[in-house]
mmCIF file with all atom_site columns, C-alpha atoms in Angstrom:
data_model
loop_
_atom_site.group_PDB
_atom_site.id
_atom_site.type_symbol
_atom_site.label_atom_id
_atom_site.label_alt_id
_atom_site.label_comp_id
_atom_site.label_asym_id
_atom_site.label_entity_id
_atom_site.label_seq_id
_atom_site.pdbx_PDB_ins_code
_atom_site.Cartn_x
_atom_site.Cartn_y
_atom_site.Cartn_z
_atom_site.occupancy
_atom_site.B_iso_or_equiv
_atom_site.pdbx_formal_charge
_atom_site.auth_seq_id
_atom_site.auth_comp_id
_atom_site.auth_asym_id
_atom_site.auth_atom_id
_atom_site.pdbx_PDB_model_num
ATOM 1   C CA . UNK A 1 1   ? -1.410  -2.852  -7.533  1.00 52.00 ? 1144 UNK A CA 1
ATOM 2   C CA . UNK A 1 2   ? -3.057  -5.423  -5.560  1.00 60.00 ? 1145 UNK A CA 1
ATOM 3   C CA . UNK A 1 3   ? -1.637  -4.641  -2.038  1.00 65.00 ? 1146 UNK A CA 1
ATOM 4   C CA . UNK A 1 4   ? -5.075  -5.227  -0.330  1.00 75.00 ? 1147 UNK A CA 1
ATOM 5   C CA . UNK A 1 5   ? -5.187  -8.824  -1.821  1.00 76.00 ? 1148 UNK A CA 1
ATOM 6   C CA . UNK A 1 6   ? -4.222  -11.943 0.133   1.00 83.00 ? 1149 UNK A CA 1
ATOM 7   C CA . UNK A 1 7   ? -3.190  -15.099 -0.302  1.00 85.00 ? 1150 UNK A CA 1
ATOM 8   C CA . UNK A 1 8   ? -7.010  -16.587 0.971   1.00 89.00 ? 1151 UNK A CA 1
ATOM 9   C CA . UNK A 1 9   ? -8.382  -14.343 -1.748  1.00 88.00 ? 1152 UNK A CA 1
ATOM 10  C CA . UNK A 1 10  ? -6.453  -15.221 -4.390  1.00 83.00 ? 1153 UNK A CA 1
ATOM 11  C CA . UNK A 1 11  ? -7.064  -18.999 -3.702  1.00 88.00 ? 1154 UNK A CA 1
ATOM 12  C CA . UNK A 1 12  ? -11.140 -18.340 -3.801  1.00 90.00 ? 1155 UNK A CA 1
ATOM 13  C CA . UNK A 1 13  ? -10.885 -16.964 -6.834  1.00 85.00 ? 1156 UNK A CA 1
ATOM 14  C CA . UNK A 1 14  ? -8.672  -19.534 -7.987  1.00 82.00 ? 1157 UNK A CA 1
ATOM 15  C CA . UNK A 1 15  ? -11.550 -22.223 -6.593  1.00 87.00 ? 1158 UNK A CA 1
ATOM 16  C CA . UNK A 1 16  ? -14.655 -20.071 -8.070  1.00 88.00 ? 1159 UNK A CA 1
ATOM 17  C CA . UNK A 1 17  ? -12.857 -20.221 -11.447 1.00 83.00 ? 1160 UNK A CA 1
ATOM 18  C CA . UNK A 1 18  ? -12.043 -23.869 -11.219 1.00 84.00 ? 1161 UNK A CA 1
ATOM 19  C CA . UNK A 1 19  ? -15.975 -24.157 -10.508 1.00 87.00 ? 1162 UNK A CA 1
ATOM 20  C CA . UNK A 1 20  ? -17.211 -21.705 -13.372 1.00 88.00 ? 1163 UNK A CA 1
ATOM 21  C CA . UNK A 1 21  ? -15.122 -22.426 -16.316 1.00 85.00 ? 1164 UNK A CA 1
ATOM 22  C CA . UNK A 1 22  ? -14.364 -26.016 -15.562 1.00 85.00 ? 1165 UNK A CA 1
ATOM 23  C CA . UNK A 1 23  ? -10.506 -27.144 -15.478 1.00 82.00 ? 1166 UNK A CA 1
ATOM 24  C CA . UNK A 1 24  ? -10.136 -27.351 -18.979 1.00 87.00 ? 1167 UNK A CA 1
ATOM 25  C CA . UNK A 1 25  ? -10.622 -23.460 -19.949 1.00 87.00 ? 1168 UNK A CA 1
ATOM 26  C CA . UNK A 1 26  ? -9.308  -22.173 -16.842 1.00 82.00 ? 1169 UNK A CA 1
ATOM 27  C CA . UNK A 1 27  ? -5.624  -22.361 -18.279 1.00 85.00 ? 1170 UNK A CA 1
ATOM 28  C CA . UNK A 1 28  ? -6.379  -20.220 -20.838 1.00 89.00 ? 1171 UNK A CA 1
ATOM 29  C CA . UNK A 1 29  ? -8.822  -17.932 -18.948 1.00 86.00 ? 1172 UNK A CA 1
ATOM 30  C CA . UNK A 1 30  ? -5.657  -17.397 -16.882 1.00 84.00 ? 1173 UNK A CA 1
ATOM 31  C CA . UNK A 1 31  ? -2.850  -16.645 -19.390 1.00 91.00 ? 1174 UNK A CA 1
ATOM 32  C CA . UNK A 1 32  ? -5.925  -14.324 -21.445 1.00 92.00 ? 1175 UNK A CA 1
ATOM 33  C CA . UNK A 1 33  ? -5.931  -12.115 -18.256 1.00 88.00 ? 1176 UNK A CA 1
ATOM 34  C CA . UNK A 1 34  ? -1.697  -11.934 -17.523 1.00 90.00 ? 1177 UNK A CA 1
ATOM 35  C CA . UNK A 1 35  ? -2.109  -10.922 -21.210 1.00 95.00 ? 1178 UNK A CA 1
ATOM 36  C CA . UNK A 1 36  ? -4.500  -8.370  -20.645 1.00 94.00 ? 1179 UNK A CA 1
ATOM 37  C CA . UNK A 1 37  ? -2.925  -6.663  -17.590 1.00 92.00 ? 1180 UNK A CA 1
ATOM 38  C CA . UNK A 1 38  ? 0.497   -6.710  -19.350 1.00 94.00 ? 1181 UNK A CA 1
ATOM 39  C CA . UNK A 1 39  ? -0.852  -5.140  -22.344 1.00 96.00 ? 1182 UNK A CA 1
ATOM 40  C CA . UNK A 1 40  ? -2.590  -2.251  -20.212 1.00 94.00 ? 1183 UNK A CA 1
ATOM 41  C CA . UNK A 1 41  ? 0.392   -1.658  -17.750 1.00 93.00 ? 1184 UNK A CA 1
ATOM 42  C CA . UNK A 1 42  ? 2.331   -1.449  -21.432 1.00 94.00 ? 1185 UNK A CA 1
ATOM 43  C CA . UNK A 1 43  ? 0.223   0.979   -22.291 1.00 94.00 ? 1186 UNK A CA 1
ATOM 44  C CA . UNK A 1 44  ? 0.219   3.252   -19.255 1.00 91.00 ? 1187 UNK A CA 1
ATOM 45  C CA . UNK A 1 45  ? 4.048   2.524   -19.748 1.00 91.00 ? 1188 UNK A CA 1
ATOM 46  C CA . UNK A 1 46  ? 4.392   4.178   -23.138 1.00 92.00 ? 1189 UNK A CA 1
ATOM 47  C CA . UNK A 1 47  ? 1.545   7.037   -22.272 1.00 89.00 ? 1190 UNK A CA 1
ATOM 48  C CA . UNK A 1 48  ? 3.794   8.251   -19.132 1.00 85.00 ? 1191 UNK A CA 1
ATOM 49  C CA . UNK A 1 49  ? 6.852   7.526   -21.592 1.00 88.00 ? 1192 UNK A CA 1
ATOM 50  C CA . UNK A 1 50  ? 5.301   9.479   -23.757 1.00 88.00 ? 1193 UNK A CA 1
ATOM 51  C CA . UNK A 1 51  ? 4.265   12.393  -21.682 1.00 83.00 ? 1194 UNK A CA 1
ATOM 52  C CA . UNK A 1 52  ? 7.684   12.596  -20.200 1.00 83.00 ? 1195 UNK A CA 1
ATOM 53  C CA . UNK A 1 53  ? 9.060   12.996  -24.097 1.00 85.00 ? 1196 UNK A CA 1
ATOM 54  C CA . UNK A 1 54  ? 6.579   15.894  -24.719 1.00 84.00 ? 1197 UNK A CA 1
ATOM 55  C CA . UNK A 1 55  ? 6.673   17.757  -21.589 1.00 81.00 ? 1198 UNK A CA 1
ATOM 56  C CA . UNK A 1 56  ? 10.490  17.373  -20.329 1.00 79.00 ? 1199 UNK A CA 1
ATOM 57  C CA . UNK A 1 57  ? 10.987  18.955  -16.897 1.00 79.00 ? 1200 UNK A CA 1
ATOM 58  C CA . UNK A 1 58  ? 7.716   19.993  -16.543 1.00 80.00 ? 1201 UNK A CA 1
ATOM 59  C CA . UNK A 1 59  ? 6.578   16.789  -16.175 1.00 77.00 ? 1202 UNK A CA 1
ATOM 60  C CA . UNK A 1 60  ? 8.499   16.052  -13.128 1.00 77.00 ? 1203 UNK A CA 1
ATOM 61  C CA . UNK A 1 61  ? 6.746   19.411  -11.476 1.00 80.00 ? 1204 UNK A CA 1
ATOM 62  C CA . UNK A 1 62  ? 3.043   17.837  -11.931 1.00 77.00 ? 1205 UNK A CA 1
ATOM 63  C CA . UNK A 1 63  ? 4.009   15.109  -10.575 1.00 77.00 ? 1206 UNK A CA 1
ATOM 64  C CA . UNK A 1 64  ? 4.865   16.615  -7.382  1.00 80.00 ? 1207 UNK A CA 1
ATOM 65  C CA . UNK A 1 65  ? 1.676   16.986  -5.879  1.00 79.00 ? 1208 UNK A CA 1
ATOM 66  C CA . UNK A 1 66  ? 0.772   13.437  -6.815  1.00 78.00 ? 1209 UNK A CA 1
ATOM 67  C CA . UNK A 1 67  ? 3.780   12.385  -4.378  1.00 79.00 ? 1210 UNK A CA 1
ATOM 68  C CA . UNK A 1 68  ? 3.233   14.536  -1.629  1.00 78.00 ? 1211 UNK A CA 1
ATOM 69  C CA . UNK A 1 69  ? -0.234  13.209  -1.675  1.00 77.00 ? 1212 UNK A CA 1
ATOM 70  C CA . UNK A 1 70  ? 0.890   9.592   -1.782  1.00 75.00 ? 1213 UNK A CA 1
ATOM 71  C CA . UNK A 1 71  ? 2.778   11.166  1.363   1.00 71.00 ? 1214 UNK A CA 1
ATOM 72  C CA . UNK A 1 72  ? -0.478  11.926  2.823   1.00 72.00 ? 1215 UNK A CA 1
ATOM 73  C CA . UNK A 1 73  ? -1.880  8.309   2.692   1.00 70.00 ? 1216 UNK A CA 1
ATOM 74  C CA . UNK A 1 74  ? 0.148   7.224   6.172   1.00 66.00 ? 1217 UNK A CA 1
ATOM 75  C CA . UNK A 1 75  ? -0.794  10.762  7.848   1.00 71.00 ? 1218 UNK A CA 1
ATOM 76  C CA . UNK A 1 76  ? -2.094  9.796   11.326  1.00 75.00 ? 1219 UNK A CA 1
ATOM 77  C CA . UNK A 1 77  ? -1.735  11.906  14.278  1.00 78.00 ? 1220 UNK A CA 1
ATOM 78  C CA . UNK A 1 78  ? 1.484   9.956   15.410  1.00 79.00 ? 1221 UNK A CA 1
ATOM 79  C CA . UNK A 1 79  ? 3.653   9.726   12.653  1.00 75.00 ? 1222 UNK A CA 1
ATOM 80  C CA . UNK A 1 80  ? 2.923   14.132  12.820  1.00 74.00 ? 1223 UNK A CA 1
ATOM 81  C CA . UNK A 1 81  ? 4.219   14.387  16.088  1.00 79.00 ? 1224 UNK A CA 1
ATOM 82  C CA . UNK A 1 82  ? 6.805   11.586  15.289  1.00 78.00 ? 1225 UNK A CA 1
ATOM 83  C CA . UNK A 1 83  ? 8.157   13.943  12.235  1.00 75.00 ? 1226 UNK A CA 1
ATOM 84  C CA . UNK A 1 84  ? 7.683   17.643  14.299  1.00 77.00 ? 1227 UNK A CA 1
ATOM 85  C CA . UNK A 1 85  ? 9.614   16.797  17.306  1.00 79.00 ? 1228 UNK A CA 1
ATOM 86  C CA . UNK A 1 86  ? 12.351  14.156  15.742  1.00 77.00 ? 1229 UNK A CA 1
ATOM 87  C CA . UNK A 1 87  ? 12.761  14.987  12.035  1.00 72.00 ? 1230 UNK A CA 1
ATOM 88  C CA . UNK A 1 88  ? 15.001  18.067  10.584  1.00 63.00 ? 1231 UNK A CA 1
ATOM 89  C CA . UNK A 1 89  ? 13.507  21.584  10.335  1.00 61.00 ? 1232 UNK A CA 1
ATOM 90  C CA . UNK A 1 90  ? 11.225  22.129  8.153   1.00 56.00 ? 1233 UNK A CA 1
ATOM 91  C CA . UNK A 1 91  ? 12.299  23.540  4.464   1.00 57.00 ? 1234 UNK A CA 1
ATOM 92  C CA . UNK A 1 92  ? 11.232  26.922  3.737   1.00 55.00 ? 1235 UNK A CA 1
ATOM 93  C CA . UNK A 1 93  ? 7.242   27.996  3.897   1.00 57.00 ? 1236 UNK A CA 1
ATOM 94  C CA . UNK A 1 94  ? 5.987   29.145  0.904   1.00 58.00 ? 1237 UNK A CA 1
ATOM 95  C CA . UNK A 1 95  ? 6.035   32.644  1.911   1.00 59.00 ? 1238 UNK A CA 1
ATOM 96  C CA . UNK A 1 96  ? 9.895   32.629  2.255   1.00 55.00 ? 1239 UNK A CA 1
ATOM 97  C CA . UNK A 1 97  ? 10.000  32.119  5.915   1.00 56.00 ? 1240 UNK A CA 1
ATOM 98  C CA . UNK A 1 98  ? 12.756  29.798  6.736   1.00 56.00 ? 1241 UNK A CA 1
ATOM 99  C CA . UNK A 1 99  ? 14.056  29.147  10.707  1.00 55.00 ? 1242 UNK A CA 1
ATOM 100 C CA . UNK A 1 100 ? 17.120  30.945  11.083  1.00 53.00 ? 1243 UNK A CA 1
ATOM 101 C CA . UNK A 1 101 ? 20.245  29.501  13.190  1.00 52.00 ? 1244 UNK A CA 1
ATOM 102 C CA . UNK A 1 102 ? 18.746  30.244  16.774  1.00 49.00 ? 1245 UNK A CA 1
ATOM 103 C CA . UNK A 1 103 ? 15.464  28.001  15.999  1.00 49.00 ? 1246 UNK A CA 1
ATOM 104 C CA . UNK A 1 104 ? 16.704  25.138  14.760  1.00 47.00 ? 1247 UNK A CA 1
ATOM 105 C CA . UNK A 1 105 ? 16.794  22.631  17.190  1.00 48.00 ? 1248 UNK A CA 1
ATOM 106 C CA . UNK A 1 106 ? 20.379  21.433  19.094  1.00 47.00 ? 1249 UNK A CA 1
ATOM 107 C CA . UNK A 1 107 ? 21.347  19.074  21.549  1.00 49.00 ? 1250 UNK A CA 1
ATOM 108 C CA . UNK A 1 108 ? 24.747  20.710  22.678  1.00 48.00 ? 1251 UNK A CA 1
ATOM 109 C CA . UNK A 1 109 ? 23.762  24.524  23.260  1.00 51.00 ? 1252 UNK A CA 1
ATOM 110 C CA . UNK A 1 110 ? 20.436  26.422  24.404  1.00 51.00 ? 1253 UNK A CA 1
ATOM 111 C CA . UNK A 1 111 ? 17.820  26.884  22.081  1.00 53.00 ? 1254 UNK A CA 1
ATOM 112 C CA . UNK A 1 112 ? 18.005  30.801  22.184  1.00 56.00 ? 1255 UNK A CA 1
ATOM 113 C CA . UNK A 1 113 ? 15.211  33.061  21.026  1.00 55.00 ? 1256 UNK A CA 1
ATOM 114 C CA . UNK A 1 114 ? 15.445  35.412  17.871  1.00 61.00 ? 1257 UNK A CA 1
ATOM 115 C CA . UNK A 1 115 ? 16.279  39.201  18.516  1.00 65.00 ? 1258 UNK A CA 1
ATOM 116 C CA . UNK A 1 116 ? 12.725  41.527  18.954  1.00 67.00 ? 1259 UNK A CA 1
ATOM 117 C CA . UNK A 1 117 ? 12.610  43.798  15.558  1.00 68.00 ? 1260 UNK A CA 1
ATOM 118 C CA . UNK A 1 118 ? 13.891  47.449  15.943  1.00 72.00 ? 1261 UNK A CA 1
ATOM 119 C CA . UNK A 1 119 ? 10.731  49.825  17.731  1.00 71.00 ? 1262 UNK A CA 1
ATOM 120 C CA . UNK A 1 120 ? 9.524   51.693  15.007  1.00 72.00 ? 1263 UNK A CA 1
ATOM 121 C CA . UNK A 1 121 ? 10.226  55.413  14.780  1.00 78.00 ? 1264 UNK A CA 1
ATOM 122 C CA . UNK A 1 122 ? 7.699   57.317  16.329  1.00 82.00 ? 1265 UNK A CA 1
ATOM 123 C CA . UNK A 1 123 ? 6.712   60.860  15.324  1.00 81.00 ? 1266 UNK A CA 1
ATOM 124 C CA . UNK A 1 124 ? 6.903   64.132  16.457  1.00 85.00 ? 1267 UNK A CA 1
ATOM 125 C CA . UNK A 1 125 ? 4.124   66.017  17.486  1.00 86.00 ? 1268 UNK A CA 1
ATOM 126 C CA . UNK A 1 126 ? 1.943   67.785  15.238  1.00 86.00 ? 1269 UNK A CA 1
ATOM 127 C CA . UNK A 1 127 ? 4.235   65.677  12.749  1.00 84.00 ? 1270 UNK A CA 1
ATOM 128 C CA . UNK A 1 128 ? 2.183   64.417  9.766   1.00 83.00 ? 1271 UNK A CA 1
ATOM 129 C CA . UNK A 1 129 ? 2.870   60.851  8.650   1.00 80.00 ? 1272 UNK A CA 1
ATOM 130 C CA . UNK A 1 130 ? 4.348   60.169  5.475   1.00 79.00 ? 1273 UNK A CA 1
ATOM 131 C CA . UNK A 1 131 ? 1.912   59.205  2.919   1.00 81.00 ? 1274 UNK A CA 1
ATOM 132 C CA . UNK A 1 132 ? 2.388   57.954  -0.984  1.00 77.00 ? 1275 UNK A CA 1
ATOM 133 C CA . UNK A 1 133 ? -0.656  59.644  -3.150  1.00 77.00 ? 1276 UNK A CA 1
ATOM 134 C CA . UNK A 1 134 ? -0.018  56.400  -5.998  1.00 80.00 ? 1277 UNK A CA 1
ATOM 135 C CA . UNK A 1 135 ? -1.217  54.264  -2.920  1.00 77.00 ? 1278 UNK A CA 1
ATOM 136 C CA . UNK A 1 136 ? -4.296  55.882  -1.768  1.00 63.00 ? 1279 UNK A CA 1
#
């Protein structure tokens, strides 16, 4: 929650309190706000809790794209490269595309190149192409 804020910060505010509510409220100042950020992390505690009850798996699948952009956060042009050249093959795209055995990467044989697709059939002359009369 508070990943930005330092030990130096946390002692001015410590000193600015000290100077605006004087030593003897600052005690309870204190323990009023661990009581309010307990109460409200309870809270978002028993929503997702609660949200988890009343969806089931579902839940889990919107909360996918809030992890893959927490993934985003440390994107930089490095860690890219860093994950193309050195990590596994990527999982399958979304249009069903996934690298086959000859372009996945290995360190003991040639990376070999995938077979051209069969030339299609060519027609005759004077040979009408087939058409379908639902498509047109």
């Amino acid at each position: 929650m508070f990943d930005s804020v330092g030990w130096g910060e946390i002692v001015v505010l410590v000193v600015a309190g000290l100077f605006i509510l004087g030593p003897e409220r600052l005690p309870s100042a204190a323990s009023w706000v661990g009581r309010s950020i307990r109460q409200v992390r309870e809270y978002a505690n028993g929503a997702r809790e609660q949200l988890r009850g009343e969806l089931g798996p579902e839940f889990d699948e919107l909360r996918k794209p809030l992890e893959e952009l927490r993934g985003l956060r440390d994107f930089n042009p490095r860690n890219a490269v860093r994950r193309t050249l050195f990590d596994d093959p990527a999982p399958a795209k979304p249009n069903g595309f996934a690298p086959g055995p000859n372009l996945t990467k290995s360190n003991d044989s040639p990376q070999q190149h995938p077979a051209a697709p069969p030339a299609p059939e060519t027609l005759a002359r004077n040979e009408r192409p087939p058409i379908d009369p639902d498509a047109t």
